[in-house]
Amino acid sequence: MKQSVLNGERRHDLDGKIVSLLFYEPSTRTRTSFQQAALKLGALTVATENAKEFSSAVKGETMKDTTRIMNAYHFDAVVIRADYEGAAEEAASVSDSPIINAGDGAGQHPTQSLLDIFTIYEKFGKIDGLKVAFVGDLKYGRTVRSLCYLLGKFKDVEVHFVAPDSLQMREDILEYLKESGIKYELHSDINEVAEIADVFYMTRAQKERMKEGEEFSPDGYRITEALLKKIRKEAIILHPLPRSNDFNEIPEELTDDPRILIFRQAENGLFTRMALLKMVIE
Ligand code: CP
């Protein structure tokens, strides 16, 4: 898909197909790249950008009923970003057409993890044996949870979770990694892993999901000039974006460091979502 887009090919894989994009939470990358992916493959889209406000969810309609309606209108796939965990699963339980989880609250963001793993693979030519450090708010960051799930499918991967105690990775993912035979360690400062990680996966504090009393101080969870001097030159720094202005986990002035691949990572979202739509619809 990447070569095809870069070569400017006009594709017809999904000519005549129509994809529904139902977004209950804000999105720049996931919504736009899914829409563009559908168009690039010849499909059309019907998009609801702010379903929380402008769909009948306002009137109390459930996810199951909304999905039944999407089925009634014969969409070929429904892409859903919801504001609570388990929403996509709920939709899938009543759907005849494919449901794609585009993020469900603090639960999972599986299509993000596909573009993440593709970006890592593009750089290293492998996933096995890599050391991956996840940094920041790991309790509410759904992209980290999904990428851990994928990493569990590979061999000899080592995972380092760098977060304050109150925002550390939740037990379900730690349990899953254990069952998958993946070694992991918990840390409280990025400096502890600066010289060992191949991949630094930075995250923003998910302020919108934090409970009263939960706070995040960015010290120890940011990329700084001093830290870049310690990080190996072959390592890469990723972030699902958006990066936060308040916490500055990857400061604007460091964006051009060649190890920071955040915009190539986002671009890969287009290609992986094209591949996914083709696989589930064609
Ligand atoms: N990474 C990501 O999901 O970004 P958006 O919230 O902008 O879609």
XYZ file of C-alpha atoms and ligand atoms in Angstrom:
290
model
C 0.000 0.000 0.000
C 2.852 2.355 0.811
C 4.557 1.838 -2.542
C 1.234 2.171 -4.292
C 0.476 5.543 -2.680
C 4.022 6.822 -3.201
C 3.799 5.806 -6.873
C 0.551 7.772 -7.189
C -1.437 4.733 -8.336
C -5.201 4.984 -8.607
C -6.629 1.872 -6.927
C -10.019 0.236 -7.344
C -9.883 -2.509 -4.683
C -13.043 -1.258 -2.960
C -14.954 0.387 -5.811
C -18.642 0.577 -4.924
C -18.066 -0.086 -1.204
C -19.127 2.370 1.511
C -17.562 2.697 4.950
C -19.260 4.283 7.964
C -17.022 6.327 10.276
C -18.645 6.822 13.673
C -16.492 8.966 15.957
C -17.784 9.705 19.465
C -14.431 11.148 20.617
C -12.169 13.756 18.981
C -9.651 12.538 16.415
C -7.368 14.028 13.803
C -5.239 11.101 12.601
C -7.479 8.068 12.931
C -10.568 9.622 11.377
C -8.780 11.400 8.546
C -6.517 8.496 7.668
C -9.391 5.995 7.658
C -11.377 8.301 5.390
C -8.412 8.838 3.096
C -7.626 5.097 3.139
C -11.165 4.297 1.986
C -11.019 6.943 -0.768
C -7.584 5.768 -1.935
C -9.035 2.264 -2.395
C -12.043 3.537 -4.351
C -14.587 3.307 -1.501
C -16.817 6.119 -0.267
C -17.401 7.116 3.342
C -20.199 8.475 5.498
C -18.587 10.189 8.463
C -20.054 11.333 11.780
C -17.338 13.427 13.368
C -18.932 14.205 16.685
C -21.356 11.376 17.281
C -21.465 12.106 20.997
C -23.190 15.392 20.256
C -24.723 14.969 16.794
C -25.976 11.378 16.772
C -28.959 9.920 18.591
C -26.583 8.856 21.359
C -27.664 12.214 22.792
C -31.173 10.774 23.061
C -29.900 7.672 24.838
C -29.515 5.304 21.891
C -27.210 2.391 22.722
C -24.156 1.290 20.740
C -25.919 -1.947 19.869
C -28.925 -0.149 18.374
C -26.717 2.320 16.514
C -24.826 -0.641 15.031
C -28.075 -2.349 14.019
C -28.948 0.850 12.139
C -25.567 0.907 10.358
C -26.280 -2.696 9.335
C -29.751 -1.722 8.161
C -28.160 0.860 5.840
C -25.815 -1.785 4.379
C -22.410 -0.305 5.116
C -19.546 -2.589 4.149
C -17.651 -1.801 7.369
C -18.148 0.431 10.393
C -15.182 2.198 12.017
C -15.981 3.217 15.592
C -14.161 5.486 18.032
C -16.026 5.386 21.314
C -15.638 6.947 24.723
C -15.853 3.776 26.793
C -14.036 0.453 26.994
C -15.660 -2.487 25.266
C -17.746 -0.365 22.864
C -16.374 -1.969 19.695
C -16.896 -5.438 21.116
C -20.483 -4.514 21.964
C -21.029 -3.279 18.401
C -19.417 -6.386 16.912
C -21.678 -8.630 18.976
C -24.715 -7.517 16.933
C -23.111 -6.608 13.602
C -23.256 -8.471 10.302
C -20.609 -6.217 8.747
C -17.031 -5.774 10.035
C -16.555 -3.450 13.008
C -13.155 -1.771 13.319
C -12.155 -0.463 16.742
C -10.674 3.011 16.232
C -10.163 3.482 19.987
C -12.537 2.596 22.834
C -12.035 4.893 25.819
C -8.969 3.833 27.781
C -9.312 0.291 26.419
C -7.597 -0.459 23.128
C -6.535 1.201 19.874
C -5.613 -1.771 17.710
C -5.197 0.003 14.366
C -2.707 2.394 15.997
C -0.681 -0.610 17.113
C -0.595 -1.920 13.534
C 0.962 1.321 12.289
C 3.302 1.375 15.284
C 4.564 -2.135 14.662
C 4.944 -1.381 10.944
C 7.030 1.710 11.764
C 9.246 -0.301 14.107
C 9.589 -3.079 11.524
C 10.490 -0.597 8.781
C 13.357 0.706 10.900
C 14.781 -2.538 12.329
C 13.584 -5.168 9.816
C 12.408 -7.257 12.768
C 10.451 -7.093 16.013
C 11.957 -10.127 17.770
C 14.600 -9.243 20.332
C 13.857 -5.512 20.519
C 13.746 -3.549 23.769
C 10.744 -1.237 23.905
C 10.267 1.482 26.552
C 6.770 2.899 27.084
C 6.870 6.283 28.794
C 4.237 8.495 30.439
C 0.617 7.853 31.313
C 0.384 4.096 30.802
C -2.804 3.640 32.798
C -5.097 5.503 30.423
C -3.053 5.360 27.200
C -4.892 2.840 25.024
C -2.258 2.832 22.257
C 0.323 1.409 24.654
C -2.052 -1.325 25.728
C -2.678 -2.408 22.126
C 0.990 -2.303 21.159
C 1.843 -4.487 24.184
C -0.758 -6.921 22.973
C 0.965 -7.117 19.566
C 4.472 -7.303 21.034
C 3.326 -10.357 22.968
C 3.118 -12.201 19.638
C 6.882 -11.873 19.022
C 9.984 -13.529 20.516
C 12.522 -12.240 23.022
C 10.999 -8.766 23.160
C 11.787 -6.842 26.357
C 9.336 -4.219 27.593
C 10.116 -1.361 30.003
C 7.231 0.591 31.518
C 8.284 4.077 32.660
C 5.527 5.861 34.600
C 4.658 7.262 38.000
C 3.192 4.587 40.295
C -0.318 6.002 39.988
C -0.260 5.791 36.172
C 1.634 2.517 35.663
C 0.505 -0.156 33.211
C -2.589 -1.981 34.381
C -2.500 -5.554 35.671
C -4.378 -7.135 32.722
C -1.603 -6.243 30.259
C 1.173 -7.260 32.709
C -0.592 -10.604 33.122
C -0.895 -10.999 29.350
C 2.832 -10.307 28.861
C 3.690 -12.848 31.559
C 1.511 -15.472 29.871
C 3.144 -14.631 26.528
C 6.641 -15.104 27.973
C 7.601 -11.435 27.480
C 10.037 -10.002 30.032
C 9.028 -6.635 31.458
C 10.279 -4.176 34.087
C 8.684 -1.180 35.785
C 10.610 2.115 36.077
C 9.883 5.573 37.409
C 12.288 7.692 35.317
C 13.161 7.608 31.611
C 16.864 8.031 32.465
C 16.817 4.449 33.813
C 16.288 3.106 30.272
C 17.953 5.840 28.193
C 20.896 3.711 27.143
C 19.157 0.379 26.701
C 15.928 0.851 24.725
C 15.694 0.430 20.932
C 12.266 2.064 20.850
C 11.020 4.878 23.090
C 7.236 5.086 22.888
C 6.263 8.419 24.442
C 2.692 9.220 25.482
C 0.797 12.252 26.662
C -1.056 12.467 29.965
C -4.676 11.592 29.202
C -6.046 14.401 31.335
C -9.559 13.842 30.016
C -9.599 10.352 31.562
C -7.862 11.044 34.877
C -9.884 10.873 38.071
C -9.951 13.553 40.741
C -6.670 13.553 42.667
C -4.715 11.860 39.834
C -1.959 14.143 38.644
C 0.939 13.897 36.249
C 4.224 15.739 36.492
C 6.221 15.484 33.254
C 9.698 15.436 34.838
C 11.264 12.079 34.128
C 8.806 11.320 31.316
C 9.974 13.716 28.583
C 12.559 13.827 25.823
C 15.141 16.511 26.547
C 18.379 17.549 24.858
C 20.356 15.942 27.669
C 18.429 12.695 27.269
C 18.960 12.662 23.482
C 22.703 12.635 24.164
C 22.320 9.400 26.135
C 19.927 7.625 23.736
C 21.723 5.404 21.198
C 21.932 6.739 17.652
C 20.182 3.642 16.241
C 17.227 3.998 18.626
C 13.892 5.484 17.552
C 11.391 7.682 19.360
C 7.683 7.267 18.637
C 4.499 8.922 19.889
C 0.933 8.127 18.791
C 0.187 11.872 18.825
C -1.212 14.336 19.618
C 1.742 15.433 21.718
C 0.796 17.704 24.553
C 1.639 21.393 24.770
C 1.307 21.334 28.547
C 3.649 18.452 29.276
C 5.898 18.782 26.244
C 6.836 15.091 26.205
C 8.586 15.645 22.842
C 9.363 19.377 22.628
C 8.797 21.110 19.273
C 12.441 22.245 19.081
C 13.663 18.619 19.124
C 11.314 17.445 16.336
C 14.042 17.297 13.689
C 16.239 14.848 15.564
C 16.527 11.938 13.079
C 15.542 9.418 15.753
C 12.170 11.082 16.258
C 9.911 9.362 13.695
C 6.527 10.601 14.875
C 5.339 11.988 11.542
C 6.505 8.997 9.515
C 4.680 6.893 12.114
C 1.473 8.891 11.561
C 1.896 8.626 7.764
C 2.121 4.844 8.100
C -1.406 5.004 9.517
C -2.715 5.656 6.021
C -1.000 2.598 4.527
C -1.866 0.190 7.325
C -5.495 1.319 7.380
C -5.709 0.871 3.597
C -4.409 -2.680 4.026
C -6.840 -3.338 6.854
C -9.895 -2.031 4.963
C -8.977 -4.121 1.946
C -8.566 -7.230 4.113
C -11.844 -6.885 5.968
C -14.074 -5.670 3.134
C -12.881 -7.071 -0.194
N -3.133 8.579 17.454
C -4.437 8.907 17.400
O -5.330 8.064 17.628
O -4.673 10.195 17.059
P -6.125 10.840 16.909
O -6.755 10.826 18.300
O -5.894 12.222 16.406
O -6.915 9.983 15.982
